[in-house]
Short mmCIF file of N, CA, C and O in Angstrom, two decimals:
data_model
loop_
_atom_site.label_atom_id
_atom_site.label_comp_id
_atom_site.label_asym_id
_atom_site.label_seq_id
_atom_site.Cartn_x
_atom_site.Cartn_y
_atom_site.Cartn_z
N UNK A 26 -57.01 -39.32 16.40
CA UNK A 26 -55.69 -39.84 16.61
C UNK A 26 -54.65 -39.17 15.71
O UNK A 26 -53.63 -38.61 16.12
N UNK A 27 -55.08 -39.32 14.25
CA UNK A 27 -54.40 -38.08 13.60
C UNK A 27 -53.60 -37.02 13.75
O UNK A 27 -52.42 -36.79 13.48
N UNK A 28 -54.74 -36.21 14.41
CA UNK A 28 -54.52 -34.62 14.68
C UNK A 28 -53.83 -34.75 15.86
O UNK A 28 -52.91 -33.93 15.80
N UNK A 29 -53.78 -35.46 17.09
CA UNK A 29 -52.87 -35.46 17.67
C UNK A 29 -51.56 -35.89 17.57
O UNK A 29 -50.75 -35.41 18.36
N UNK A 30 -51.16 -36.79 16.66
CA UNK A 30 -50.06 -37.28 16.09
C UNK A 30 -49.15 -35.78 15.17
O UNK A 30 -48.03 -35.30 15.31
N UNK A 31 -50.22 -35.50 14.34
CA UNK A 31 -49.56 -34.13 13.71
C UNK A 31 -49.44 -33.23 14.62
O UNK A 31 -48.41 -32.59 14.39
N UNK A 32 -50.10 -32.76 15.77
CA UNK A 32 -49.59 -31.49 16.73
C UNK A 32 -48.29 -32.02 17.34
O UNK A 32 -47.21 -31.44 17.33
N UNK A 33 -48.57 -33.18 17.85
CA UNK A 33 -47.28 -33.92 18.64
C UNK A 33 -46.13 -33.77 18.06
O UNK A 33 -45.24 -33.18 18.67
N UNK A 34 -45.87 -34.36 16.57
CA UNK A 34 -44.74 -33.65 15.59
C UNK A 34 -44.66 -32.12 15.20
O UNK A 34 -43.58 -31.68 14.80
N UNK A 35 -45.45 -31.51 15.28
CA UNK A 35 -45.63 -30.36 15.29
C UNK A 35 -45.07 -29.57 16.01
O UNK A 35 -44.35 -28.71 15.49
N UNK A 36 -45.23 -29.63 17.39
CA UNK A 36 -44.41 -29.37 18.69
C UNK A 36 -43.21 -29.15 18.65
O UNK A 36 -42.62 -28.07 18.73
N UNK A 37 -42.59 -30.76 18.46
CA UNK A 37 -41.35 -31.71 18.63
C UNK A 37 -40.48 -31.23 17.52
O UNK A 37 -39.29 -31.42 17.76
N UNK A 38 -40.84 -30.35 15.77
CA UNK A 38 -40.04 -30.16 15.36
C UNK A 38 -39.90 -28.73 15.70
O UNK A 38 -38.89 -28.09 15.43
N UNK A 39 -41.15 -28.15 16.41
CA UNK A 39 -40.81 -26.41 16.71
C UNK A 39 -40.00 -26.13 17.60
O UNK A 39 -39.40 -25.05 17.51
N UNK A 40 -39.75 -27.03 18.72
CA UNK A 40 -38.73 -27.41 20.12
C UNK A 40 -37.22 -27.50 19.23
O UNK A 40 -36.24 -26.82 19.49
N UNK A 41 -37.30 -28.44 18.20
CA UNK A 41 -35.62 -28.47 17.74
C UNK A 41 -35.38 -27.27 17.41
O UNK A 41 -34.52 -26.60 17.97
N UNK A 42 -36.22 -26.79 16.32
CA UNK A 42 -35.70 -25.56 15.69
C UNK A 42 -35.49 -24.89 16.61
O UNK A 42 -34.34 -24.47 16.67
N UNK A 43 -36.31 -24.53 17.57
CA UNK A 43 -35.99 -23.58 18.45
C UNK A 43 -34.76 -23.49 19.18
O UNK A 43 -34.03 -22.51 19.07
N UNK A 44 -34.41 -24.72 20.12
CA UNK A 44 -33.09 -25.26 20.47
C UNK A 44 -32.10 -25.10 19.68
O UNK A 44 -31.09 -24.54 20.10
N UNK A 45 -32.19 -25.56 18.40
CA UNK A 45 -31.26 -25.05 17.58
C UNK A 45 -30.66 -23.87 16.79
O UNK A 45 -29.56 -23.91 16.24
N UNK A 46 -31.73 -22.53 16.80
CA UNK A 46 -31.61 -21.04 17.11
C UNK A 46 -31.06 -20.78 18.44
O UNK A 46 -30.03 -20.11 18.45
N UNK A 47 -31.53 -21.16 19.55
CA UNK A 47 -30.85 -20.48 20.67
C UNK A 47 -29.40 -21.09 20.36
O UNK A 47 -28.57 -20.21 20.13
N UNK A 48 -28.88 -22.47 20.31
CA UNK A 48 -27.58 -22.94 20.25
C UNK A 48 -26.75 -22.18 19.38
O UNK A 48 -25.52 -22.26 19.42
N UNK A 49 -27.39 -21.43 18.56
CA UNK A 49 -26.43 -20.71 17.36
C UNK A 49 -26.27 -19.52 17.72
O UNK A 49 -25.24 -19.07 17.22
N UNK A 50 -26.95 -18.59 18.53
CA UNK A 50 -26.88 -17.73 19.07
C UNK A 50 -26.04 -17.62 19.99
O UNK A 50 -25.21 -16.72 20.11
N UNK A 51 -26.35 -19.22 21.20
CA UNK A 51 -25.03 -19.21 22.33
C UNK A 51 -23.21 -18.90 21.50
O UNK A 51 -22.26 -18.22 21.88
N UNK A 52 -23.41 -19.69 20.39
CA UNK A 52 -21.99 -19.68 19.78
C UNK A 52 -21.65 -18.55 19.39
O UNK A 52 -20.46 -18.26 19.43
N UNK A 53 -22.63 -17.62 18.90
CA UNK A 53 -22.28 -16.48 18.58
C UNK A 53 -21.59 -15.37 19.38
O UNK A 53 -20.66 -14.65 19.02
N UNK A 54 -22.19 -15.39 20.39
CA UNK A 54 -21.66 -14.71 21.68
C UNK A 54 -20.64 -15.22 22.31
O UNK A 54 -20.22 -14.52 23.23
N UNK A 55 -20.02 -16.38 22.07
CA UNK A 55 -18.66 -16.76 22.89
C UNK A 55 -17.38 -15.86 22.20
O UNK A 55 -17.18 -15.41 21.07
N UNK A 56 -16.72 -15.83 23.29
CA UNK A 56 -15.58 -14.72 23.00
C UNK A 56 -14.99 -15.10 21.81
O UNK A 56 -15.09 -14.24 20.93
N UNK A 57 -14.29 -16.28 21.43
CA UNK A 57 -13.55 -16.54 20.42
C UNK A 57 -14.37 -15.89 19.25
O UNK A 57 -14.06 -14.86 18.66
N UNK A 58 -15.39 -16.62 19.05
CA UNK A 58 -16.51 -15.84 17.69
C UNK A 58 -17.05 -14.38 17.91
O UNK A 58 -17.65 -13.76 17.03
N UNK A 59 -16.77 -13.87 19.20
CA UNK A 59 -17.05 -11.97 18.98
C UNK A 59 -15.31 -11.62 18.19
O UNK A 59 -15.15 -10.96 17.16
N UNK A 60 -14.31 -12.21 18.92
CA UNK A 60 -13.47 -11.70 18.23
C UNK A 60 -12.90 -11.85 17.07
O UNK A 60 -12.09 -11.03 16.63
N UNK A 61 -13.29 -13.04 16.38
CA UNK A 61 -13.07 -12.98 15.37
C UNK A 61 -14.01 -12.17 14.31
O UNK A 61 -13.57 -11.56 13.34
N UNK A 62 -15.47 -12.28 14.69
CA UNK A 62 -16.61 -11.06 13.76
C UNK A 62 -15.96 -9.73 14.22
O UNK A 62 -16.06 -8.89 13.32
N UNK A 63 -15.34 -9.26 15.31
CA UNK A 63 -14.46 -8.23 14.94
C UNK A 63 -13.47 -7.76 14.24
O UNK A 63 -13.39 -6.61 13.80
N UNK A 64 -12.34 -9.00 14.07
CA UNK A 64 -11.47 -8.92 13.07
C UNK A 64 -12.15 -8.69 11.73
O UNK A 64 -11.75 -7.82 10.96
N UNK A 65 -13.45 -9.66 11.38
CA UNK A 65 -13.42 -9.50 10.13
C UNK A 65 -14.13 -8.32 10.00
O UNK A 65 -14.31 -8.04 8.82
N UNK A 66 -14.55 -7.60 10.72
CA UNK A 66 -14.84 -6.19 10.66
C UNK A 66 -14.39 -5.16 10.49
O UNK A 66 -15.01 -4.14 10.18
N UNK A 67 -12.87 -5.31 10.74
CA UNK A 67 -11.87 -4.52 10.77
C UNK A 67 -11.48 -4.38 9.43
O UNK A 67 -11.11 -3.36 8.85
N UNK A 68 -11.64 -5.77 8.94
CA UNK A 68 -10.69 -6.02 7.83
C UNK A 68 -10.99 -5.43 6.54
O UNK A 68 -10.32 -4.93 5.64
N UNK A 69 -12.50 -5.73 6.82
CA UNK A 69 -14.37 -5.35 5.62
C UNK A 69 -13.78 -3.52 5.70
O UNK A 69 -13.46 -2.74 4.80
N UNK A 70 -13.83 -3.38 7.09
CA UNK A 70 -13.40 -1.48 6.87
C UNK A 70 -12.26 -0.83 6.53
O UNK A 70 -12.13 0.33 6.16
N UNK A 71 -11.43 -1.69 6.68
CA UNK A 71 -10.03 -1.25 6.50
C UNK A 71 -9.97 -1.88 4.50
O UNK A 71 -8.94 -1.43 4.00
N UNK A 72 -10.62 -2.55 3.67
CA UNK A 72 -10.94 -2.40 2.72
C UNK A 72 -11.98 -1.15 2.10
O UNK A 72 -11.83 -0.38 1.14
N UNK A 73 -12.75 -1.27 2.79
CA UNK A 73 -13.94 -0.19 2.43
C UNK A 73 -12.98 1.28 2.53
O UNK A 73 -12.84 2.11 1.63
N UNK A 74 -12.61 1.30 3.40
CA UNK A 74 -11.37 2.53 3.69
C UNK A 74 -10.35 3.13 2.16
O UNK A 74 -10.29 4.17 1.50
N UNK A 75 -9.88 2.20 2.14
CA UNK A 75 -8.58 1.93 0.74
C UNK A 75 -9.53 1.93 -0.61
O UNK A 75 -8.94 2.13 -1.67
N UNK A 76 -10.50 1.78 -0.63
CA UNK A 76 -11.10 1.54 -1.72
C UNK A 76 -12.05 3.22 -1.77
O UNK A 76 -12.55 3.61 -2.83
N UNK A 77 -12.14 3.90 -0.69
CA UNK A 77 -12.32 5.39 -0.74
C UNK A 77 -10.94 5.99 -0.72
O UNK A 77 -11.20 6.79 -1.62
N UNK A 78 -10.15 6.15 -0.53
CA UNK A 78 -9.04 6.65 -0.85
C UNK A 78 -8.37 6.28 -2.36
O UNK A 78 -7.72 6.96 -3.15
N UNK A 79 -8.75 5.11 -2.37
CA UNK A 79 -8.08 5.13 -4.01
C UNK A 79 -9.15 6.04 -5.06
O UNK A 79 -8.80 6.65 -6.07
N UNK A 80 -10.98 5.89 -4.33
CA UNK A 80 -11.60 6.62 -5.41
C UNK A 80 -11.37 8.57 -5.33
O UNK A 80 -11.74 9.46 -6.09
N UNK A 81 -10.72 8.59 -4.27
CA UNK A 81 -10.96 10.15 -3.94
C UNK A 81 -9.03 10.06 -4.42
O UNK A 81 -8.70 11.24 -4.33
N UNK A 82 -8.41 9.65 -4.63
CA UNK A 82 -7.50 9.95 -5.25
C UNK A 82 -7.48 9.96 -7.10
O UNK A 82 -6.74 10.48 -7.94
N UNK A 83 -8.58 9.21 -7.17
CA UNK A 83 -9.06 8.71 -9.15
C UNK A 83 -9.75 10.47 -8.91
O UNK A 83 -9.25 11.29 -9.67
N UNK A 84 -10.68 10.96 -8.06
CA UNK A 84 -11.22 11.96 -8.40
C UNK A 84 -10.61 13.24 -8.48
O UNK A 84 -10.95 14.17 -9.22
N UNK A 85 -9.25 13.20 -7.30
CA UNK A 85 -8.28 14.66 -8.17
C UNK A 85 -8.08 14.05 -9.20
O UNK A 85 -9.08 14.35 -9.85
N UNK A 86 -7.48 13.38 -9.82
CA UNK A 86 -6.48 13.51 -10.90
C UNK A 86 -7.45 14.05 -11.85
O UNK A 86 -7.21 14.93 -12.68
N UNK A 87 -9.01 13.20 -11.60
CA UNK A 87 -10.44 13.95 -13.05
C UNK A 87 -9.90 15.50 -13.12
O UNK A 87 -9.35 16.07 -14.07
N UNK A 88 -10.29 16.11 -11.59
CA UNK A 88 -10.70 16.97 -11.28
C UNK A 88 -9.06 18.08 -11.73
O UNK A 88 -9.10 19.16 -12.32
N UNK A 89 -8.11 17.54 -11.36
CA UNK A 89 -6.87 18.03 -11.56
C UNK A 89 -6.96 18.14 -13.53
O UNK A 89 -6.59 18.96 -14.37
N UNK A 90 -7.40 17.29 -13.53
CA UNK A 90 -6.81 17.19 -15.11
C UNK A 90 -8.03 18.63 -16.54
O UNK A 90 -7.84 19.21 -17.61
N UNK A 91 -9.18 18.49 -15.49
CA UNK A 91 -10.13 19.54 -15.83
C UNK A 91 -9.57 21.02 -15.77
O UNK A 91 -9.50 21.85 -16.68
N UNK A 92 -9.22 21.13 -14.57
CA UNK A 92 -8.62 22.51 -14.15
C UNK A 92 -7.55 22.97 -15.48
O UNK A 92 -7.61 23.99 -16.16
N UNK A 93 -6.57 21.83 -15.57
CA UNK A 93 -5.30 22.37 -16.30
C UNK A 93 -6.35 22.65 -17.82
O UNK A 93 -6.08 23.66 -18.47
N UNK A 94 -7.48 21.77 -18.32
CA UNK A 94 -7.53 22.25 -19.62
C UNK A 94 -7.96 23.33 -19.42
O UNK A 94 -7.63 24.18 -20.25
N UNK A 95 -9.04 23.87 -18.07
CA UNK A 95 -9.78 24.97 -18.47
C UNK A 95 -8.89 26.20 -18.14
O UNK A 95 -9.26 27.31 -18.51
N UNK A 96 -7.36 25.98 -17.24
CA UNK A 96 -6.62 27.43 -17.64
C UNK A 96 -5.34 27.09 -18.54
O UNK A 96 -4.16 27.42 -18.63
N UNK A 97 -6.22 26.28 -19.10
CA UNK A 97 -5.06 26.05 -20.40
C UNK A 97 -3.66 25.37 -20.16
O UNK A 97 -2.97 25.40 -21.18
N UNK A 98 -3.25 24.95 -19.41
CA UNK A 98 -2.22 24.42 -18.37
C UNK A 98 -1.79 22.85 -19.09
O UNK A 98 -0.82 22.17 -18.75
N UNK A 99 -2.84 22.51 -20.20
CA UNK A 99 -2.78 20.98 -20.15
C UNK A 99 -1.36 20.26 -21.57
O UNK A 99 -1.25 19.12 -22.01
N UNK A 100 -0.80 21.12 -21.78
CA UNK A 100 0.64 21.16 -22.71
C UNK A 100 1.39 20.34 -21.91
O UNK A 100 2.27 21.10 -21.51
N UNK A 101 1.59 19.21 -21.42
CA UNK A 101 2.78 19.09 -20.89
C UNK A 101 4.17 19.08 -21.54
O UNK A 101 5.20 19.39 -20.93
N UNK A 102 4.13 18.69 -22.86
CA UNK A 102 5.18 18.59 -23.36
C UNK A 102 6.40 20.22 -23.79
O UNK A 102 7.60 20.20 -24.08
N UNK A 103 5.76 21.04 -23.69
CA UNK A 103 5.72 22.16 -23.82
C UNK A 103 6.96 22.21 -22.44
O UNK A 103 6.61 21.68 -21.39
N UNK A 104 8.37 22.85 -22.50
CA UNK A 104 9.52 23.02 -21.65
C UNK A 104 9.47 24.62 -21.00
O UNK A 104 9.58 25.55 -21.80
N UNK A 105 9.31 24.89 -19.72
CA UNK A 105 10.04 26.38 -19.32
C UNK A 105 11.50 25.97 -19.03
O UNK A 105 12.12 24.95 -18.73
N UNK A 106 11.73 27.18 -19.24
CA UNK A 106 13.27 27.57 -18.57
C UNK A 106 12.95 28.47 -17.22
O UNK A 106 12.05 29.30 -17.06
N UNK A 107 13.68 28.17 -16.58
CA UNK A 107 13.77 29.12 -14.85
C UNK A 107 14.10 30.59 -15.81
O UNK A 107 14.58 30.86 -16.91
N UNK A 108 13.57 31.21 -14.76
CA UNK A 108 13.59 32.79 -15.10
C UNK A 108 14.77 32.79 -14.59
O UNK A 108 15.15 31.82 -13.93
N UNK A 109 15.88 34.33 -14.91
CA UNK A 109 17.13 34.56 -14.80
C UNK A 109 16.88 35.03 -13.01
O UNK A 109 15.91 35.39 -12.34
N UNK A 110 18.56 34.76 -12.73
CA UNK A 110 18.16 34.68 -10.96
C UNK A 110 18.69 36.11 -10.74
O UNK A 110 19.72 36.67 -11.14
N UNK A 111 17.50 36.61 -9.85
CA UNK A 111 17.84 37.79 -9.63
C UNK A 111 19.35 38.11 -8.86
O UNK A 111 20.11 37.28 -8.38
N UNK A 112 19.53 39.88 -8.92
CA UNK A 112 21.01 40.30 -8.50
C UNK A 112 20.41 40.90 -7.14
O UNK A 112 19.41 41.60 -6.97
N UNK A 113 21.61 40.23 -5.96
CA UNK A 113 20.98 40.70 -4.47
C UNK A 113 21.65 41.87 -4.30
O UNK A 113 22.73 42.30 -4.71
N UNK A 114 20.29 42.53 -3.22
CA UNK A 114 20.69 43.96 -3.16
C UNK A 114 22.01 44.26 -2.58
O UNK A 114 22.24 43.36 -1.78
N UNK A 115 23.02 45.14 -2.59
CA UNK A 115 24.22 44.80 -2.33
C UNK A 115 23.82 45.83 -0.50
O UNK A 115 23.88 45.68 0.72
N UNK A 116 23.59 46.40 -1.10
CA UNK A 116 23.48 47.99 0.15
C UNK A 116 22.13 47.67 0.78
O UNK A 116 21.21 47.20 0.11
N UNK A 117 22.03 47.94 2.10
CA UNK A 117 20.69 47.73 2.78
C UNK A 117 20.56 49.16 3.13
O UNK A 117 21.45 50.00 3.20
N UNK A 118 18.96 49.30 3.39
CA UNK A 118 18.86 50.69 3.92
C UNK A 118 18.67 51.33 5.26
O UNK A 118 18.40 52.46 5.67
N UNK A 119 19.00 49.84 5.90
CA UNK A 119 19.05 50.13 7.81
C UNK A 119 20.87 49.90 8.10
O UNK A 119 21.68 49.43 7.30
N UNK A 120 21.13 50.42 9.52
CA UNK A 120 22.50 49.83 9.57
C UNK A 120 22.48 48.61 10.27
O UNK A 120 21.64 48.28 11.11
N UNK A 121 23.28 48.06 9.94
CA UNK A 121 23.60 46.93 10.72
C UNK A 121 24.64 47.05 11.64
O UNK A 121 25.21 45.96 11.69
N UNK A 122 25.06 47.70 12.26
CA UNK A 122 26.39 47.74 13.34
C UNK A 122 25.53 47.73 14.54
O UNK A 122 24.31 47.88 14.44
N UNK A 123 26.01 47.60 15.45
CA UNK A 123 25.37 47.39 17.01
C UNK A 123 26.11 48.51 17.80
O UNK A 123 27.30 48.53 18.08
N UNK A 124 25.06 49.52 18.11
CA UNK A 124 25.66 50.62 19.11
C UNK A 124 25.35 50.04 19.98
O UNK A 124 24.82 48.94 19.83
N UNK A 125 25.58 50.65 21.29
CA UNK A 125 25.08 50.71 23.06
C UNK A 125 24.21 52.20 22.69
O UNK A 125 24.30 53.04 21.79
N UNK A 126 23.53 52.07 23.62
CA UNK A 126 22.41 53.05 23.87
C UNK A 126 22.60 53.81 25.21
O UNK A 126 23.35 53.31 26.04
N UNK A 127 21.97 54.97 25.46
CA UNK A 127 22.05 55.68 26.98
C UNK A 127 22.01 55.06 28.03
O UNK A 127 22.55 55.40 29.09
N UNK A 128 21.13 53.74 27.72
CA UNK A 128 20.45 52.64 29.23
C UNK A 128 21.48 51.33 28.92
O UNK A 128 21.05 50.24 29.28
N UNK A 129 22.53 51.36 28.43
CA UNK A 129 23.10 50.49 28.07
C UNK A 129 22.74 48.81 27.38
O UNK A 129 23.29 47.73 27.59
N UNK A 130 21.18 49.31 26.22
CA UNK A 130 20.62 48.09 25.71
C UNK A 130 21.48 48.37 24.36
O UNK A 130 21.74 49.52 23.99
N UNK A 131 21.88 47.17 23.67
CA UNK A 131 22.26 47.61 22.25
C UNK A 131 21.43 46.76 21.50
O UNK A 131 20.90 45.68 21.78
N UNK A 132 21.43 47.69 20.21
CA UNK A 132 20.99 46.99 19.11
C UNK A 132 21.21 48.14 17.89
O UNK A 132 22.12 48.96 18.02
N UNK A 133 20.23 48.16 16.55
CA UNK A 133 20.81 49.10 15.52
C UNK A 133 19.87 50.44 16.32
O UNK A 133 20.43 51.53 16.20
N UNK A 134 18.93 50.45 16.87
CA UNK A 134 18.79 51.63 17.51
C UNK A 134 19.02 52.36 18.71
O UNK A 134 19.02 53.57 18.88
N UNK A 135 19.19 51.47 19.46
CA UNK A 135 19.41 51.16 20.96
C UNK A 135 18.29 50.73 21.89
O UNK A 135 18.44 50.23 23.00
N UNK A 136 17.48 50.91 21.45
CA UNK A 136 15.96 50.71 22.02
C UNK A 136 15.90 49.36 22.20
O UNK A 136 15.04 49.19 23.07
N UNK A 137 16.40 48.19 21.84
CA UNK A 137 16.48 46.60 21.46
C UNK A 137 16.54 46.22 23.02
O UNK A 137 17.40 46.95 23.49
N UNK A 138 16.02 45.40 24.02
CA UNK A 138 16.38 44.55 24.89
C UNK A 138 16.99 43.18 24.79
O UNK A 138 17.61 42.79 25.78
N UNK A 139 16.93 42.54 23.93
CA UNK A 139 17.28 41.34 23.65
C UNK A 139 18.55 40.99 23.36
O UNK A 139 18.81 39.81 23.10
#
């Protein structure tokens, strides 16, 4: 009598659980709860995202800041002055006037179509 009493409960609580896995599953799959485990999916990546961009931006500046000591670059306080501005050439060594040509194209050689 026992042993049938314990299988009988036995059964009866493997049936709930069970019922009560599939029921959590049905909920899972209803639209409202896919779209919201999408949002928060979005949200998880669109963090995960920003949080690689902030580390790959921490890694130039390492990487930036290495470079300047190793070509010596790392003085900031140290001032240039602009170099003196150069004098433009006054005279060019093509002409610039516009002939007509034999075929009536102009340009500085005549050869020009345009």
């Amino acid at each position: 009598m026992f042993r049938r009493a314990f299988w009988f409960t036995t059964g009866a609580a493997a049936g709930v659980w069970a019922t009560n896995k599939v029921h959590q599953k049905l909920r899972k799959l209803q639209p409202d709860s896919l779209a919201a485990q999408a949002a928060d999916k979005a949200v998880e990546t669109g963090h995960r995202l920003r949080q690689f961009a902030l580390d790959v931006r921490t890694g130039m500046a390492d990487r930036e800041e290495q470079l300047h000591d190793a070509l010596g670059l790392s003085s900031q306080t140290e001032v240039r002055e602009l170099p003196a501005p150069r004098r433009a050439v006054l005279e060019t060594p093509y002409r610039t006037t516009r002939t007509t040509g034999p075929n009536g194209l102009t340009g500085p050689t005549g050869k020009e179509d345009h």
